[in-house]
Tab-separated table of C-alpha atoms in Angstrom:
chain	number	residue	atom	x	y	z
U	1	MET	CA	-23.081	48.016	63.575
U	2	SER	CA	-22.980	50.030	60.966
U	3	VAL	CA	-19.922	50.086	57.875
U	4	THR	CA	-18.735	53.184	58.615
U	5	SER	CA	-15.732	52.971	55.313
U	6	ILE	CA	-15.185	51.533	51.894
U	7	SER	CA	-12.352	50.015	51.483
U	8	ASP	CA	-9.949	49.948	48.855
U	9	GLU	CA	-10.905	47.235	47.079
U	10	ASP	CA	-14.570	47.886	47.415
U	11	PHE	CA	-14.076	51.182	45.642
U	12	LEU	CA	-13.046	49.938	42.906
U	13	LYS	CA	-15.378	47.150	42.510
U	14	PHE	CA	-17.952	49.193	42.188
U	15	ARG	CA	-16.700	51.786	40.287
U	16	GLU	CA	-15.844	48.792	37.758
U	17	PHE	CA	-20.047	47.811	37.908
U	18	PHE	CA	-21.056	51.723	37.813
U	19	TYR	CA	-19.325	52.033	35.090
U	20	ARG	CA	-20.654	49.860	32.835
U	21	LYS	CA	-23.950	50.608	33.923
U	22	THR	CA	-23.569	54.195	33.016
U	23	GLY	CA	-20.685	55.079	31.011
U	24	ILE	CA	-19.746	57.333	34.335
U	25	LEU	CA	-15.916	56.607	35.422
U	26	PHE	CA	-15.201	58.029	38.634
U	27	GLU	CA	-11.400	59.068	39.623
U	28	ASN	CA	-9.588	58.543	43.290
U	29	SER	CA	-10.207	62.261	43.248
U	30	LYS	CA	-14.888	61.278	43.478
U	31	ARG	CA	-13.614	59.452	46.337
U	32	TYR	CA	-14.744	61.294	49.180
U	33	PHE	CA	-18.197	62.214	47.096
U	34	VAL	CA	-19.243	58.989	45.785
U	35	ASP	CA	-17.608	56.240	49.740
U	36	LYS	CA	-20.353	59.675	51.421
U	37	ARG	CA	-23.245	57.964	49.290
U	38	LEU	CA	-22.982	54.781	49.306
U	39	LEU	CA	-22.775	54.498	52.864
U	40	GLU	CA	-26.018	56.677	53.260
U	41	ARG	CA	-27.573	54.106	50.274
U	42	MET	CA	-25.893	50.898	52.315
U	43	GLU	CA	-27.015	52.940	55.987
U	44	ALA	CA	-31.105	53.156	53.984
U	45	ASN	CA	-30.977	49.640	52.948
U	46	ASP	CA	-29.840	48.587	56.325
U	47	CYS	CA	-27.086	46.711	54.654
U	48	ASP	CA	-24.484	45.874	57.612
U	49	THR	CA	-21.641	45.468	55.019
U	50	PHE	CA	-20.948	46.194	51.241
U	51	ASN	CA	-20.902	42.756	49.981
U	52	THR	CA	-24.292	42.597	51.382
U	53	TYR	CA	-25.517	46.023	49.225
U	54	PHE	CA	-23.762	45.190	45.771
U	55	MET	CA	-25.070	41.615	45.896
U	56	MET	CA	-28.317	43.702	46.435
U	57	LEU	CA	-27.444	46.435	43.725
U	58	ARG	CA	-26.833	44.115	40.793
U	59	PHE	CA	-29.160	41.365	41.168
U	60	GLN	CA	-32.560	42.798	42.214
U	61	ALA	CA	-35.410	42.037	40.208
U	62	SER	CA	-36.675	45.565	40.007
U	63	GLY	CA	-32.909	47.846	39.696
U	64	GLU	CA	-34.895	50.481	41.798
U	65	GLU	CA	-32.050	50.035	44.644
U	66	LEU	CA	-29.369	50.919	41.275
U	67	GLN	CA	-31.590	54.115	40.385
U	68	ALA	CA	-31.949	55.700	43.258
U	69	LEU	CA	-27.791	55.083	43.669
U	70	VAL	CA	-27.816	56.321	39.849
U	71	ASN	CA	-30.011	59.487	40.917
U	72	VAL	CA	-27.224	60.359	44.232
U	73	MET	CA	-24.463	60.066	41.892
U	74	THR	CA	-24.870	62.468	39.041
U	75	VAL	CA	-24.929	65.971	39.584
U	76	ASN	CA	-27.195	68.329	38.010
U	77	GLU	CA	-26.140	71.751	38.073
U	78	THR	CA	-27.457	74.577	35.791
U	79	TYR	CA	-29.108	77.758	35.173
U	80	PHE	CA	-31.571	79.036	32.332
U	81	PHE	CA	-30.193	80.543	29.419
U	82	ARG	CA	-26.694	78.600	30.366
U	83	GLU	CA	-23.925	79.556	27.205
U	84	ASP	CA	-26.566	81.259	24.867
U	85	TYR	CA	-25.230	81.955	22.200
U	86	GLN	CA	-26.237	78.864	21.147
U	87	PHE	CA	-29.889	79.059	21.074
U	88	ALA	CA	-29.204	81.842	18.938
U	89	CYS	CA	-27.368	79.093	16.241
U	90	LEU	CA	-30.139	77.204	16.573
U	91	VAL	CA	-32.595	80.345	15.653
U	92	ASN	CA	-30.614	81.818	12.927
U	93	SER	CA	-28.788	78.884	11.375
U	94	MET	CA	-29.667	75.543	12.414
U	95	LEU	CA	-32.986	75.538	11.791
U	96	PRO	CA	-33.102	78.087	8.505
U	97	GLU	CA	-31.114	75.046	6.777
U	98	LEU	CA	-32.850	72.571	8.309
U	99	ILE	CA	-36.597	73.697	7.670
U	100	ALA	CA	-34.885	74.675	3.935
U	101	ARG	CA	-35.062	70.866	2.820
U	102	ARG	CA	-38.006	69.775	4.852
U	103	ASP	CA	-42.084	70.376	3.767
U	104	SER	CA	-44.067	71.783	6.789
U	105	TYR	CA	-45.931	68.887	7.809
U	106	GLN	CA	-42.785	67.147	9.057
U	107	PRO	CA	-42.655	68.306	12.725
U	108	LEU	CA	-39.239	69.209	13.802
U	109	ARG	CA	-37.622	67.524	16.928
U	110	ILE	CA	-35.477	68.600	19.784
U	111	TRP	CA	-33.628	66.713	22.433
U	112	SER	CA	-32.110	67.951	25.790
U	113	ILE	CA	-30.064	65.733	27.250
U	114	PRO	CA	-29.200	65.594	30.491
U	115	SER	CA	-32.455	67.401	31.358
U	116	SER	CA	-31.218	68.440	34.165
U	117	SER	CA	-33.981	70.116	36.801
U	118	GLY	CA	-35.437	71.534	33.155
U	119	GLU	CA	-33.770	74.611	32.584
U	120	GLU	CA	-32.374	73.713	29.211
U	121	PRO	CA	-35.641	72.592	27.923
U	122	TYR	CA	-37.388	75.227	29.334
U	123	GLY	CA	-35.103	77.796	28.253
U	124	ILE	CA	-35.081	76.840	24.636
U	125	ALA	CA	-39.077	76.957	24.243
U	126	ILE	CA	-38.561	80.222	25.411
U	127	TYR	CA	-35.736	81.297	23.891
U	128	LEU	CA	-37.924	79.933	20.384
U	129	LEU	CA	-41.095	81.442	21.307
U	130	GLU	CA	-39.449	85.032	21.978
U	131	ASN	CA	-36.663	84.962	18.897
U	132	TRP	CA	-37.860	82.777	15.778
U	133	PRO	CA	-40.771	84.220	13.884
U	134	SER	CA	-41.416	80.803	12.116
U	135	LEU	CA	-42.543	78.676	14.947
U	136	VAL	CA	-45.875	80.247	13.899
U	137	SER	CA	-44.846	77.980	10.583
U	138	TRP	CA	-43.795	74.741	12.116
U	139	ASP	CA	-44.403	72.404	14.315
U	140	VAL	CA	-41.842	71.916	17.137
U	141	GLU	CA	-41.643	68.872	19.443
U	142	ILE	CA	-38.733	69.969	22.575
U	143	ILE	CA	-37.494	66.384	24.020
U	144	SER	CA	-35.719	66.369	27.635
U	145	SER	CA	-34.499	63.100	29.106
U	146	ASP	CA	-32.161	61.998	31.930
U	147	ILE	CA	-31.075	59.004	33.605
U	148	ASP	CA	-31.892	60.559	37.338
U	149	THR	CA	-35.953	59.943	38.042
U	150	GLN	CA	-35.818	62.797	40.392
U	151	ILE	CA	-34.489	65.343	38.463
U	152	LEU	CA	-37.160	64.583	35.527
U	153	TYR	CA	-39.294	64.534	38.312
U	154	GLN	CA	-38.425	68.327	39.939
U	155	ALA	CA	-37.558	69.305	35.784
U	156	GLN	CA	-41.258	67.891	35.742
U	157	ARG	CA	-42.490	70.652	38.386
U	158	GLY	CA	-40.717	73.645	36.604
U	159	HIS	CA	-39.932	75.192	40.320
U	160	TYR	CA	-37.371	76.909	40.375
U	161	SER	CA	-34.984	79.703	42.780
U	162	GLN	CA	-33.361	82.796	42.626
U	163	ARG	CA	-29.726	81.711	41.482
U	164	ALA	CA	-31.253	79.326	38.730
U	165	VAL	CA	-33.451	82.136	36.839
U	166	GLN	CA	-30.674	84.782	37.426
U	167	ASN	CA	-29.298	85.051	33.468
U	168	LEU	CA	-33.339	86.394	32.271
U	169	PRO	CA	-33.827	89.514	31.550
U	170	ALA	CA	-36.855	90.895	34.000
U	171	HIS	CA	-39.775	90.913	31.056
U	172	LEU	CA	-39.130	87.256	30.293
U	173	LEU	CA	-39.480	86.053	34.335
U	174	ASN	CA	-42.552	87.903	34.320
U	175	LYS	CA	-44.035	86.817	31.421
U	176	TYR	CA	-43.342	83.090	31.767
U	177	PHE	CA	-43.201	82.754	35.150
U	178	ARG	CA	-45.096	82.664	38.886
U	179	ARG	CA	-43.091	84.020	41.938
U	180	GLU	CA	-43.881	83.147	45.241
U	181	GLY	CA	-41.680	84.190	47.887
U	182	ASP	CA	-37.903	83.732	46.410
U	183	SER	CA	-39.492	81.122	44.172
U	184	TYR	CA	-40.110	81.093	40.416
U	185	TYR	CA	-43.157	78.854	38.531
U	186	ILE	CA	-43.107	78.348	35.193
U	187	SER	CA	-45.956	78.181	33.100
U	188	GLN	CA	-48.387	75.580	32.930
U	189	MET	CA	-47.507	76.345	28.640
U	190	LEU	CA	-43.984	75.388	28.822
U	191	ARG	CA	-43.999	72.643	31.249
U	192	ASP	CA	-46.925	71.430	28.215
U	193	ALA	CA	-44.299	71.966	25.626
U	194	VAL	CA	-41.350	69.465	27.192
U	195	ALA	CA	-41.801	65.446	27.612
U	196	PHE	CA	-39.497	64.948	29.838
U	197	THR	CA	-38.233	60.606	29.798
U	198	ARG	CA	-36.028	58.704	31.513
U	199	VAL	CA	-33.507	57.356	29.118
U	200	ASN	CA	-29.739	55.736	29.825
U	201	VAL	CA	-27.539	56.625	27.362
U	202	MET	CA	-24.965	53.745	27.738
U	203	GLU	CA	-28.381	51.524	27.105
U	204	PRO	CA	-28.203	50.803	22.965
U	205	ALA	CA	-32.157	49.603	23.214
U	206	GLU	CA	-33.140	52.897	25.737
U	207	MET	CA	-30.831	54.953	22.925
U	208	ARG	CA	-32.638	53.329	19.797
U	209	LEU	CA	-36.375	55.029	21.466
U	210	TYR	CA	-34.731	58.404	19.271
U	211	ARG	CA	-34.685	58.679	15.758
U	212	GLY	CA	-35.090	61.613	13.639
U	213	ILE	CA	-34.352	63.634	16.010
U	214	ASP	CA	-33.079	67.544	14.069
U	215	VAL	CA	-30.902	69.137	16.882
U	216	ILE	CA	-29.515	67.446	20.369
U	217	PHE	CA	-28.004	69.531	23.122
U	218	CYS	CA	-25.996	67.492	25.093
U	219	ARG	CA	-23.618	69.859	27.244
U	220	ASN	CA	-21.288	69.099	30.223
U	221	LEU	CA	-22.438	64.799	29.541
U	222	LEU	CA	-19.562	63.025	27.605
U	223	ILE	CA	-16.766	65.058	29.990
U	224	TYR	CA	-17.986	62.712	32.763
U	225	PHE	CA	-17.589	59.922	30.331
U	226	ASP	CA	-14.182	57.921	29.108
U	227	ASP	CA	-12.694	57.806	25.495
U	228	LEU	CA	-14.601	54.140	25.358
U	229	SER	CA	-18.439	55.892	26.276
U	230	ARG	CA	-17.863	59.210	24.860
U	231	LYS	CA	-17.734	57.347	21.238
U	232	GLN	CA	-20.051	55.106	21.902
U	233	ALA	CA	-22.086	57.798	23.001
U	234	ALA	CA	-21.731	59.231	20.138
U	235	GLU	CA	-22.627	56.776	17.776
U	236	SER	CA	-25.997	56.767	18.955
U	237	PHE	CA	-26.401	60.191	19.051
U	238	TYR	CA	-25.493	59.747	15.409
U	239	ASP	CA	-28.191	56.889	14.915
U	240	ALA	CA	-30.356	59.313	16.505
U	241	LEU	CA	-30.293	62.773	14.634
U	242	ALA	CA	-31.537	62.116	10.751
U	243	PRO	CA	-29.853	63.420	8.237
U	244	GLY	CA	-28.773	66.900	8.122
U	245	GLY	CA	-29.336	66.383	11.747
U	246	PHE	CA	-27.012	69.016	15.236
U	247	ILE	CA	-25.584	67.891	17.703
U	248	CYS	CA	-24.315	70.799	20.198
U	249	LEU	CA	-21.797	70.176	22.605
U	250	GLY	CA	-21.106	72.326	26.010
U	251	HIS	CA	-17.599	74.641	25.437
U	252	SER	CA	-14.835	72.359	26.607
U	253	GLU	CA	-15.632	69.081	24.575
U	254	SER	CA	-15.763	68.871	21.134
U	255	MET	CA	-16.682	65.895	19.190
U	256	SER	CA	-13.701	66.028	16.518
U	257	ARG	CA	-11.609	64.542	19.334
U	258	ILE	CA	-14.338	61.392	19.909
U	259	SER	CA	-15.415	60.773	16.728
U	260	SER	CA	-14.620	61.016	12.868
U	261	LEU	CA	-18.805	60.543	12.176
U	262	PHE	CA	-19.803	64.282	12.204
U	263	ARG	CA	-19.035	67.222	10.163
U	264	VAL	CA	-17.508	70.637	12.407
U	265	ARG	CA	-19.333	73.882	11.282
U	266	LYS	CA	-18.703	76.778	12.309
U	267	PHE	CA	-21.817	78.747	12.362
U	268	PRO	CA	-21.310	82.766	13.502
U	269	GLU	CA	-23.110	81.583	15.680
U	270	ALA	CA	-21.257	78.634	17.542
U	271	ILE	CA	-18.779	75.602	16.521
U	272	VAL	CA	-21.835	72.910	16.376
U	273	TYR	CA	-21.807	69.468	14.737
U	274	GLN	CA	-23.862	67.760	11.848
U	275	LYS	CA	-24.754	64.181	10.561
U	276	PRO	CA	-24.444	64.802	6.736
U	277	TRP	CA	-27.307	64.967	4.778
U	278	GLY	CA	-28.304	61.596	3.217
U	279	ARG	CA	-27.255	59.557	5.733
């Protein structure tokens, strides 16, 4: 007989486990969302009790089911040129400051995390191509990461709905996308311009693979963490940044309330946070 509900005790047990693995803490207000997806995954694995499923989650050597659960538990909601005033800050303020202090043979590295379905990293590439004349003189690497493997697959495909591209001017749609019915396919050139990787922000060993980053776009991720997880993430991002590097957060987020490691920079276009030079 299949299980039709998750007990309060089992919810708390799962919540603690998922928090330790991902840094994401589900409040009681998310019970319906969490329970529904847990029951779906239990059914998919023919687990007739929560404890059977939970044991598999904890001890499965491949970690395949944990990844599948992470994929359905994480929210991916974005669109092209979201909060693009930060893109303007990138080309008008951040990049000019960075290139003034380095040689042209050193690549500029931009990291978009979480990638979601790719609108942000591809949007950064489009904005640079259209608005930063110095791009012809600099090698720019764009990396984009997410914990959700399914959404990374979607990002690599570069296939978008009308809603996702609604903020893009018509001339950019025509230039960088191929339309088929109500769907838009991003150009191969842009797909080749972004390197997509899977990373769990709460895993120090995975985060140590990212170093020498000049600009991080981490928008609307930390709102899903509690204070302890936010602090750990902030320290990992600080270590990932090159000296003088910047991090951009979502409009409702403030690094000043999370960590004192960063310097607040109030540029004409946006408030961002900087790793001090020489550190």
